[in-house]
Amino acid sequence: MRAEGIETVRRILCVFPRYTSSFGTFEHAYPLTDGVQAFMPPQGLLLIAAYLPANWPVRFIDENIRPASTEDFEWAEAVFVSGMHIQRQQMNDICRRAHAFDLAVAIGGPSVSACPDYYPSFDYLHVGELGDATNDLIARLARDPSRPEQQVVLTTKDRLSMTEFPIPAYELAEVKKYFLGSIQYSSGCPYQCEFCDIPGLYGRNPRLKTPEQIVAELDKLRECGVTGSVYFVDDNFIGNRKAALDLLPHLVEWQKRTGYVMRLACEATLNIAKRPEILEKMREAFFVTVFCGIETPDPDALKAMHKDHNMMVPILEGIQTINSYGMEVVSGIIMGLDTDKPETGDALLQFVEQSQIPLLTINLLQALPKTPLWDRLEKEGRLVNDDDGRDSNVEFLLPYDQVVESWRKCMEVAYEPAKLFARYQHQCDYTYSQRIKVPVSPEQKSWANIKRALIMLRNIFWQVGVLGDYRKVFWKFALGRLRRGDIEGLIGPAMIGHHLIMFARAASGGQQNASNYSIRLREASVPAE
């Protein structure tokens, strides 16, 4: 579906802001690939681009790949921007640059929807999801694309059903330059974890696309050149378990039809381990990774943050169950919780060793607006909003320096190369070996795909195996994979492992933020209005 009834033609420039260095965007892996420059295509802006009137010319620029140029701004009649809190300074900088060309700038997405006051310089604030506010914005620009005299705030009251969403305009993005493809099936999560802003922004009753829409989007991603992996960016893939079960047979059939050329990944709550009927279908659909917000192995902490559903099955048992279906678990971990003790860091490192999870995103607790955590800490006078030298806006119960030092130690020890590759070896032996054996499709045997693999192997062998200071650890792992003819099992861990090692070294040395949500050192050189 597109916006209809608009005859006036407007040229719209959609600009996605840069990310700064992050544990979860894998930028240290990009030099080992065949030309990757960014993490995932942004769903929001590409959805809006597809929703605009069919006769409106649209350009999409992801500034993680290249900055919007003078020619781009001179071409445009209005600029659309979207992003998250951590991209706040970059979004304000895009607005400043667009205003230099006297262009009206509209901002939408999760950050402005939660905190409109963060963006005083923008001409239009689009608060909420795709819907009547979007139609109002389009109609206003159709009448007059010039900047309004004062800021206009448009708030969605009537959301467009996800069954009416158009396929995101993947054709506008340079999809071959992304680490992963992305796709969205649902929006919202039924749980109310204290630190999470998803229920407040998108609701507790997940809204859904149809399986037919998802299949059409996967076909579009393939048509545009996505190969390798596609990540379901849903807030919780099993937020509606019946819907997930309805979708999975369609994904299985799609994989069979296309020759299993895509590996799938998603985010889900750990209680997915209690649903073997879902896990079995996910295995058949070739899901290979599940991101679980484990947050902490401490039951008291889980109860305090209202994440009791993580205790529906013992955590280590749940991880092993998911692994047994061929899916690697990636985990989110939070430090700085009120229940943390001086020995919490040591307990976390013990959990890392016991769980054999290679990739854990370890962050300091950060209070986000529109969350119960924010409301509680505000009442307790424990929000720190005026000190950008801190990695967290939370006044911890433990001394701040002690929490940060514990975080740095965990990063250093957990991502010591020998320990990390030992965990990857465990995954090769006990997780990857449980995956279904898929046929080798003509596409996978094509010269283009073979060439891509050779380029990555060359880069890995040279930059890690020759120049890397942990090359002995790498070769011990790599030779084992090569002896088994497991090229994919070599390339994936080598690329991701390199990023984890390099990022963790910077983190333990104090050169990286201890929270993905911290604004400290976030592009300090970028001016913001």
Coordinates of C-alpha atoms in Angstrom, one line a residue:
M1 CA 0.0 0.0 0.0
R2 CA 1.1 3.5 -0.8
A3 CA -0.2 7.0 0.1
E4 CA -2.8 7.8 -2.5
G5 CA -4.6 10.8 -3.9
I6 CA -1.5 13.0 -4.2
E7 CA -0.9 14.6 -7.6
T8 CA 1.9 17.1 -6.7
V9 CA 5.4 15.6 -7.1
R10 CA 8.0 16.1 -4.5
R11 CA 11.6 14.9 -4.3
I12 CA 12.4 13.3 -1.0
L13 CA 15.9 12.6 0.4
C14 CA 15.9 9.9 3.1
V15 CA 19.1 10.0 5.2
F16 CA 20.0 7.3 7.8
P17 CA 22.6 8.6 10.4
R18 CA 25.9 7.0 11.1
Y19 CA 26.4 4.6 14.0
T20 CA 29.5 5.1 16.2
S21 CA 31.7 2.2 17.0
S22 CA 29.6 -0.5 18.7
F23 CA 29.9 -4.0 20.0
G24 CA 26.8 -5.0 18.0
T25 CA 27.5 -3.6 14.6
F26 CA 30.7 -5.7 13.9
E27 CA 32.6 -2.9 12.1
H28 CA 36.0 -4.7 12.9
A29 CA 34.7 -7.6 10.8
Y30 CA 34.0 -5.5 7.7
P31 CA 37.7 -5.4 6.4
L32 CA 37.6 -9.3 6.4
T33 CA 34.5 -9.4 4.1
D34 CA 34.1 -8.7 0.4
G35 CA 33.1 -5.1 0.7
V36 CA 30.7 -4.8 3.6
Q37 CA 30.4 -1.3 5.0
A38 CA 27.3 -1.3 7.3
F39 CA 25.4 -3.5 9.5
M40 CA 21.7 -3.9 8.4
P41 CA 19.4 -1.9 6.0
P42 CA 17.2 0.3 8.2
Q43 CA 13.6 -0.9 8.1
G44 CA 11.9 2.4 9.1
L45 CA 13.2 4.7 6.4
L46 CA 13.0 2.1 3.6
L47 CA 9.4 1.5 4.7
I48 CA 8.5 5.2 4.5
A49 CA 10.2 5.4 1.1
A50 CA 8.0 2.6 -0.2
Y51 CA 4.9 4.2 1.3
L52 CA 5.4 7.6 -0.4
P53 CA 3.3 8.4 -3.5
A54 CA 4.5 6.3 -6.4
N55 CA 5.2 9.4 -8.5
W56 CA 7.5 11.0 -5.8
P57 CA 11.2 10.4 -6.6
V58 CA 13.1 9.1 -3.6
R59 CA 16.8 8.9 -2.8
F60 CA 18.0 6.8 0.2
I61 CA 21.4 7.5 1.7
D62 CA 22.9 5.5 4.6
E63 CA 25.7 7.6 6.0
N64 CA 27.3 4.4 7.3
I65 CA 28.2 3.8 3.6
R66 CA 28.6 7.4 2.3
P67 CA 27.6 10.8 3.5
A68 CA 24.8 12.8 1.9
S69 CA 26.4 15.1 -0.6
T70 CA 25.8 18.6 -1.7
E71 CA 24.3 17.3 -4.9
D72 CA 21.9 15.1 -2.9
F73 CA 20.7 18.1 -0.8
E74 CA 20.4 20.3 -4.0
W75 CA 18.3 17.7 -5.6
A76 CA 15.9 17.3 -2.7
E77 CA 12.8 19.3 -1.8
A78 CA 12.5 17.8 1.7
V79 CA 14.6 15.5 3.9
F80 CA 13.4 12.5 6.0
V81 CA 15.6 11.2 8.9
S82 CA 15.1 8.4 11.4
G83 CA 17.1 6.6 14.1
M84 CA 17.6 5.7 17.7
H85 CA 18.8 7.6 20.8
I86 CA 22.4 6.7 20.2
Q87 CA 22.3 8.4 16.8
R88 CA 20.9 11.6 18.3
Q89 CA 23.9 13.9 17.6
Q90 CA 24.2 12.5 14.0
M91 CA 20.5 13.1 13.3
N92 CA 20.8 16.7 14.5
D93 CA 23.8 17.1 12.3
I94 CA 21.9 15.9 9.2
C95 CA 19.2 18.5 10.1
R96 CA 21.8 21.2 10.4
R97 CA 23.3 20.3 7.0
A98 CA 19.8 20.2 5.3
H99 CA 18.9 23.6 6.8
A100 CA 22.0 25.0 5.1
F101 CA 20.1 24.3 1.9
D102 CA 16.8 25.7 3.3
L103 CA 15.2 22.3 3.2
A104 CA 12.4 21.2 5.5
V105 CA 13.5 18.2 7.6
A106 CA 11.2 15.6 9.1
I107 CA 12.3 13.1 11.7
G108 CA 10.5 9.9 12.7
G109 CA 11.4 6.6 14.4
P110 CA 11.9 5.3 18.0
S111 CA 14.0 8.2 19.4
V112 CA 11.8 11.1 18.5
S113 CA 8.7 9.0 19.4
A114 CA 10.0 8.5 22.9
C115 CA 11.6 12.0 23.3
P116 CA 10.3 14.7 21.0
D117 CA 12.2 17.3 23.0
Y118 CA 15.5 15.9 21.9
Y119 CA 14.9 17.4 18.4
P120 CA 14.0 21.1 18.7
S121 CA 15.6 22.1 15.3
F122 CA 13.6 19.7 13.1
D123 CA 10.7 21.2 11.1
Y124 CA 8.4 18.1 11.4
L125 CA 8.4 15.6 14.3
H126 CA 6.6 12.3 13.3
V127 CA 5.7 10.7 16.6
G128 CA 4.6 7.1 16.5
E129 CA 4.3 4.5 13.8
L130 CA 3.2 4.6 10.2
G131 CA -0.4 5.9 10.0
D132 CA -2.5 9.1 9.9
A133 CA 0.5 11.3 11.0
T134 CA 2.4 10.0 8.0
N135 CA -0.5 10.8 5.6
D136 CA -0.7 14.3 7.2
L137 CA 3.0 14.9 6.7
I138 CA 2.8 13.8 3.0
A139 CA -0.2 16.0 2.4
R140 CA 1.5 19.1 4.0
L141 CA 4.7 18.6 1.9
A142 CA 2.5 18.1 -1.2
R143 CA 0.9 21.5 -0.6
D144 CA 4.1 23.3 0.4
P145 CA 7.6 21.8 0.7
S146 CA 9.1 24.9 2.3
R147 CA 10.0 25.1 5.9
P148 CA 7.1 25.9 8.3
E149 CA 7.4 29.0 10.4
Q150 CA 7.5 26.8 13.6
Q151 CA 8.0 23.2 14.4
V152 CA 5.1 20.9 13.6
V153 CA 4.5 17.8 15.7
L154 CA 2.4 15.1 14.1
T155 CA 1.4 12.2 16.3
T156 CA 0.0 8.9 15.0
K157 CA -3.4 8.1 16.5
D158 CA -4.6 5.6 13.8
R159 CA -1.8 3.2 13.0
L160 CA -1.7 1.5 9.6
S161 CA -2.3 -2.2 9.9
M162 CA 0.9 -4.1 9.3
T163 CA -1.0 -6.3 6.8
E164 CA -1.1 -3.1 4.7
F165 CA 2.6 -2.3 5.0
P166 CA 4.3 -2.1 1.6
I167 CA 7.5 -4.0 1.0
P168 CA 10.4 -1.8 2.2
A169 CA 12.2 -0.1 -0.7
Y170 CA 15.2 -2.4 -0.5
E171 CA 16.0 -1.5 -4.1
L172 CA 17.1 1.9 -3.0
A173 CA 19.7 0.5 -0.6
E174 CA 23.1 -0.8 -1.6
V175 CA 22.1 -4.2 0.0
K176 CA 25.3 -6.0 -1.0
K177 CA 27.3 -3.6 1.3
Y178 CA 25.4 -4.7 4.5
F179 CA 26.6 -7.4 6.9
L180 CA 23.1 -8.8 7.2
G181 CA 19.7 -8.4 5.5
S182 CA 16.8 -7.4 7.7
I183 CA 13.1 -8.1 7.8
Q184 CA 10.3 -7.4 10.2
Y185 CA 7.3 -9.7 10.9
S186 CA 5.8 -8.3 14.1
S187 CA 5.9 -5.2 16.3
G188 CA 5.5 -5.2 20.1
C189 CA 6.1 -7.5 23.0
P190 CA 3.8 -8.9 25.7
Y191 CA 6.4 -8.7 28.5
Q192 CA 7.1 -5.6 30.6
C193 CA 10.8 -5.9 31.5
E194 CA 11.6 -2.8 33.6
F195 CA 14.4 -1.5 31.4
C196 CA 12.7 -2.0 28.0
D197 CA 10.9 0.8 26.1
I198 CA 9.3 -1.6 23.5
P199 CA 5.9 -2.0 25.2
G200 CA 5.6 1.7 25.8
L201 CA 6.4 2.5 22.2
Y202 CA 4.8 -0.3 20.2
G203 CA 2.4 -2.0 22.6
R204 CA 2.1 -5.4 24.4
N205 CA -0.1 -7.0 21.8
P206 CA 2.2 -7.8 18.9
R207 CA 1.0 -6.6 15.5
L208 CA 1.7 -8.8 12.5
K209 CA 2.3 -9.1 8.8
T210 CA 1.0 -12.0 7.0
P211 CA 3.2 -15.0 6.1
E212 CA 2.6 -14.1 2.4
Q213 CA 4.0 -10.6 3.0
I214 CA 7.2 -12.1 4.6
V215 CA 7.7 -14.5 1.7
A216 CA 7.3 -11.6 -0.7
E217 CA 9.9 -9.5 1.2
L218 CA 12.3 -12.4 1.3
D219 CA 11.9 -12.7 -2.5
K220 CA 12.6 -9.0 -2.8
L221 CA 15.7 -9.2 -0.7
R222 CA 17.1 -12.0 -2.9
E223 CA 16.2 -10.0 -6.0
C224 CA 18.1 -7.0 -4.7
G225 CA 21.2 -9.1 -4.0
V226 CA 21.1 -10.1 -0.3
T227 CA 23.0 -13.3 0.3
G228 CA 24.0 -15.1 3.4
S229 CA 21.9 -14.1 6.4
V230 CA 18.6 -12.3 7.1
Y231 CA 17.8 -11.1 10.6
F232 CA 14.2 -10.9 11.9
V233 CA 14.3 -7.6 13.7
D234 CA 11.0 -8.3 15.6
D235 CA 10.9 -7.1 19.2
N236 CA 10.2 -10.8 20.1
F237 CA 9.8 -13.4 17.4
I238 CA 7.6 -15.5 19.7
G239 CA 5.7 -12.6 21.1
N240 CA 2.7 -14.3 19.5
R241 CA 3.5 -18.0 19.5
K242 CA 0.6 -19.0 17.4
A243 CA 1.6 -16.5 14.7
A244 CA 5.2 -17.8 14.8
L245 CA 3.9 -21.3 14.3
D246 CA 1.8 -20.1 11.4
L247 CA 4.7 -18.4 9.7
L248 CA 7.3 -21.1 10.1
P249 CA 5.9 -23.6 7.5
H250 CA 5.9 -20.8 4.9
L251 CA 9.6 -20.1 5.7
V252 CA 10.4 -23.8 5.4
E253 CA 8.7 -24.0 2.0
W254 CA 10.5 -20.8 0.9
Q255 CA 13.9 -22.2 1.9
K256 CA 13.1 -25.4 -0.1
R257 CA 12.0 -23.4 -3.1
T258 CA 15.1 -21.2 -3.1
G259 CA 17.7 -23.9 -2.2
Y260 CA 18.4 -22.7 1.4
V261 CA 20.5 -19.8 0.3
M262 CA 19.6 -17.8 3.4
R263 CA 20.5 -18.4 7.0
L264 CA 17.9 -16.9 9.3
A265 CA 18.3 -15.2 12.7
C266 CA 15.9 -13.6 15.2
E267 CA 15.4 -12.2 18.7
A268 CA 13.3 -14.1 21.2
T269 CA 12.8 -14.6 24.9
L270 CA 14.6 -17.5 26.5
N271 CA 11.3 -19.3 27.2
I272 CA 11.4 -20.3 23.6
A273 CA 13.3 -23.3 25.0
K274 CA 9.9 -24.6 26.3
R275 CA 8.5 -24.7 22.8
P276 CA 10.0 -27.7 21.0
E277 CA 7.3 -27.4 18.3
I278 CA 8.6 -23.9 17.5
L279 CA 12.2 -24.9 17.7
E280 CA 11.8 -27.8 15.4
K281 CA 10.2 -25.7 12.7
M282 CA 12.9 -23.0 13.1
R283 CA 15.5 -25.7 12.6
E284 CA 13.7 -26.8 9.4
A285 CA 13.5 -23.2 8.3
F286 CA 17.3 -22.9 8.8
F287 CA 17.3 -20.5 11.7
V288 CA 20.9 -20.5 12.9
T289 CA 21.0 -17.8 15.6
V290 CA 18.7 -16.6 18.3
F291 CA 19.4 -13.5 20.3
C292 CA 18.1 -13.9 23.8
G293 CA 18.0 -11.1 26.4
I294 CA 19.3 -13.3 29.2
E295 CA 20.5 -10.0 31.0
T296 CA 21.8 -11.8 34.0
P297 CA 22.2 -15.4 35.4
D298 CA 21.0 -14.1 38.9
P299 CA 17.4 -15.1 39.6
D300 CA 16.9 -12.3 42.1
A301 CA 17.9 -9.8 39.5
L302 CA 15.6 -11.3 36.9
K303 CA 12.7 -11.1 39.4
A304 CA 13.5 -7.5 40.2
M305 CA 13.5 -6.4 36.6
H306 CA 10.2 -8.3 35.9
K307 CA 11.9 -10.8 33.6
D308 CA 10.6 -13.9 35.4
H309 CA 9.9 -15.6 32.1
N310 CA 13.6 -16.2 31.8
M311 CA 13.2 -18.6 34.8
M312 CA 10.5 -20.7 33.2
V313 CA 13.4 -23.1 32.5
P314 CA 16.9 -23.1 34.1
I315 CA 19.0 -20.7 32.0
L316 CA 21.8 -23.1 31.2
E317 CA 19.3 -25.8 30.3
G318 CA 17.4 -23.4 28.1
I319 CA 20.6 -22.5 26.2
Q320 CA 21.5 -26.2 25.7
T321 CA 18.0 -26.9 24.4
I322 CA 18.2 -24.1 21.8
N323 CA 21.7 -25.3 20.8
S324 CA 20.4 -28.8 20.4
Y325 CA 18.2 -27.6 17.5
G326 CA 21.3 -26.2 15.7
M327 CA 20.8 -22.6 16.8
E328 CA 23.6 -20.6 18.4
V329 CA 22.5 -18.4 21.3
V330 CA 23.6 -14.8 21.4
S331 CA 23.0 -13.1 24.7
G332 CA 22.4 -9.6 26.1
I333 CA 23.9 -9.0 29.5
I334 CA 23.4 -6.0 31.8
M335 CA 25.8 -4.9 34.6
G336 CA 25.1 -2.2 37.2
L337 CA 21.8 -3.7 38.3
D338 CA 20.5 -2.9 41.9
T339 CA 21.0 -6.5 42.8
D340 CA 24.7 -6.6 41.7
K341 CA 27.3 -7.4 44.3
P342 CA 31.1 -7.0 44.2
E343 CA 31.4 -10.6 43.0
T344 CA 28.9 -10.2 40.2
G345 CA 31.6 -9.9 37.6
D346 CA 33.2 -13.2 38.6
A347 CA 29.8 -14.9 38.5
L348 CA 29.2 -13.5 35.1
L349 CA 32.5 -14.9 33.8
Q350 CA 31.6 -18.3 35.3
F351 CA 28.3 -18.1 33.4
V352 CA 30.1 -17.3 30.2
E353 CA 32.3 -20.4 30.6
Q354 CA 29.4 -22.7 31.6
S355 CA 27.0 -21.5 28.8
Q356 CA 29.7 -21.6 26.1
I357 CA 27.9 -18.6 24.4
P358 CA 30.5 -17.0 22.1
L359 CA 28.9 -13.6 21.7
L360 CA 27.5 -11.7 24.7
T361 CA 26.7 -8.0 24.4
I362 CA 27.7 -6.8 27.9
N363 CA 26.4 -3.4 28.7
L364 CA 26.1 -1.1 31.7
L365 CA 22.5 -0.4 32.7
Q366 CA 21.1 2.6 31.0
A367 CA 17.7 4.1 31.8
L368 CA 15.7 4.8 28.7
P369 CA 12.8 7.2 28.6
K370 CA 9.3 5.6 28.5
T371 CA 10.4 2.7 30.6
P372 CA 9.4 1.7 34.2
L373 CA 13.1 1.8 35.1
W374 CA 13.3 5.5 34.1
D375 CA 10.1 6.3 36.1
R376 CA 11.4 4.4 39.2
L377 CA 14.9 6.0 39.2
E378 CA 13.5 9.4 38.6
K379 CA 11.3 9.1 41.7
E380 CA 14.4 7.8 43.6
G381 CA 16.5 10.7 42.4
R382 CA 19.0 8.3 40.8
L383 CA 19.0 9.6 37.2
V384 CA 22.2 11.4 36.2
N385 CA 21.4 13.6 33.2
D386 CA 24.0 16.3 33.3
D387 CA 27.3 14.3 33.2
D388 CA 28.4 13.2 29.8
G389 CA 31.6 11.8 31.2
R390 CA 29.7 8.8 32.5
D391 CA 28.9 5.6 30.6
S392 CA 25.5 5.4 32.3
N393 CA 22.8 7.8 33.4
V394 CA 22.0 5.6 36.4
E395 CA 23.3 6.2 39.9
F396 CA 24.3 2.6 40.8
L397 CA 24.0 1.2 44.3
L398 CA 27.7 0.0 44.0
P399 CA 30.4 2.7 43.4
Y400 CA 30.3 3.8 39.7
D401 CA 34.1 3.2 39.2
Q402 CA 33.8 -0.3 40.7
V403 CA 31.0 -1.2 38.3
V404 CA 32.9 0.2 35.2
E405 CA 36.1 -1.6 36.3
S406 CA 34.2 -4.9 36.7
W407 CA 32.7 -4.4 33.2
R408 CA 36.2 -3.9 31.7
K409 CA 37.5 -7.0 33.4
C410 CA 34.6 -9.0 32.1
M411 CA 35.2 -7.8 28.5
E412 CA 38.9 -8.5 28.8
V413 CA 38.6 -12.0 30.1
A414 CA 35.5 -13.1 28.2
Y415 CA 37.0 -12.1 24.8
E416 CA 40.5 -13.3 25.4
P417 CA 41.2 -15.1 22.1
A418 CA 41.8 -18.6 23.4
K419 CA 38.7 -18.5 25.5
L420 CA 36.5 -17.1 22.7
F421 CA 37.7 -19.6 20.1
A422 CA 37.2 -22.5 22.6
R423 CA 33.6 -21.4 22.8
Y424 CA 33.3 -21.3 19.1
Q425 CA 34.9 -24.8 18.9
H426 CA 32.2 -26.0 21.3
Q427 CA 29.5 -24.5 19.0
C428 CA 31.0 -26.3 16.1
D429 CA 31.0 -29.6 18.0
Y430 CA 27.6 -29.4 19.7
T431 CA 25.5 -26.7 17.9
Y432 CA 26.4 -26.3 14.3
S433 CA 26.5 -30.1 13.9
Q434 CA 22.8 -30.3 14.8
R435 CA 21.7 -28.1 11.8
I436 CA 19.8 -29.7 9.0
K437 CA 22.0 -30.8 6.1
V438 CA 20.9 -28.5 3.2
P439 CA 21.5 -29.2 -0.5
V440 CA 24.2 -27.3 -2.3
S441 CA 22.2 -25.1 -4.7
P442 CA 23.4 -23.9 -8.1
E443 CA 23.5 -20.4 -6.6
Q444 CA 25.9 -21.5 -3.9
K445 CA 28.1 -23.3 -6.5
S446 CA 28.2 -20.3 -8.7
W447 CA 31.5 -18.6 -9.5
A448 CA 30.3 -15.4 -7.9
N449 CA 29.7 -17.1 -4.6
I450 CA 32.9 -19.1 -4.7
K451 CA 34.8 -15.9 -5.5
R452 CA 33.1 -14.2 -2.5
A453 CA 34.3 -17.0 -0.2
L454 CA 37.8 -16.8 -1.6
I455 CA 38.0 -13.1 -1.0
M456 CA 36.9 -13.5 2.6
L457 CA 39.4 -16.4 3.2
R458 CA 42.2 -14.3 1.7
N459 CA 41.4 -11.4 4.0
I460 CA 41.0 -13.6 7.1
F461 CA 44.2 -15.5 6.5
W462 CA 46.2 -12.4 5.8
Q463 CA 44.8 -10.0 8.4
V464 CA 44.3 -12.5 11.2
G465 CA 46.4 -15.5 10.3
V466 CA 49.5 -13.6 9.3
L467 CA 49.3 -10.1 10.8
G468 CA 47.1 -10.9 13.8
D469 CA 48.8 -11.1 17.2
Y470 CA 46.5 -14.0 18.2
R471 CA 47.3 -16.0 15.0
K472 CA 48.4 -19.2 16.9
V473 CA 44.9 -19.4 18.5
F474 CA 43.3 -18.7 15.2
W475 CA 45.2 -21.3 13.2
K476 CA 44.5 -24.0 15.8
F477 CA 40.8 -23.4 15.3
A478 CA 41.0 -22.8 11.5
L479 CA 43.0 -25.9 10.7
G480 CA 40.4 -28.0 12.5
R481 CA 37.7 -26.5 10.3
L482 CA 39.7 -26.9 7.1
R483 CA 40.4 -30.6 7.8
R484 CA 36.7 -31.1 8.0
G485 CA 36.0 -29.1 4.9
D486 CA 33.9 -26.7 6.9
I487 CA 34.6 -23.4 5.2
E488 CA 31.5 -21.7 6.6
G489 CA 32.3 -22.8 10.1
L490 CA 35.7 -21.1 9.6
I491 CA 34.6 -17.9 8.0
G492 CA 31.8 -16.9 10.4
P493 CA 33.6 -17.4 13.7
A494 CA 36.8 -15.8 12.3
M495 CA 35.0 -12.6 11.2
I496 CA 32.8 -12.2 14.2
G497 CA 35.5 -13.3 16.6
H498 CA 37.9 -10.7 15.2
H499 CA 35.4 -8.0 15.9
L500 CA 34.7 -9.2 19.4
I501 CA 38.4 -9.4 20.3
M502 CA 39.3 -6.0 18.9
F503 CA 36.3 -4.3 20.4
A504 CA 36.8 -5.9 23.8
R505 CA 40.5 -4.8 23.8
A506 CA 39.4 -1.2 23.2
A507 CA 36.7 -1.5 25.8
S508 CA 38.9 -3.0 28.5
G509 CA 41.4 -0.2 27.8
G510 CA 38.8 2.5 28.3
Q511 CA 38.5 3.5 24.6
Q512 CA 34.9 2.2 24.2
N513 CA 31.7 3.1 26.0
A514 CA 30.4 0.6 28.5
S515 CA 26.8 1.0 27.2
N516 CA 25.5 1.0 23.7
Y517 CA 23.1 3.7 24.9
S518 CA 25.7 6.0 26.4
I519 CA 26.2 9.4 24.7
R520 CA 29.7 9.8 26.0
L521 CA 32.2 10.1 23.1
R522 CA 29.4 9.7 20.6
E523 CA 30.8 11.6 17.7
A524 CA 32.0 14.5 19.8
S525 CA 33.3 16.1 16.6
V526 CA 29.8 16.2 15.1
P527 CA 28.1 19.5 15.8
A528 CA 24.5 19.3 16.9
E529 CA 21.9 22.1 17.1

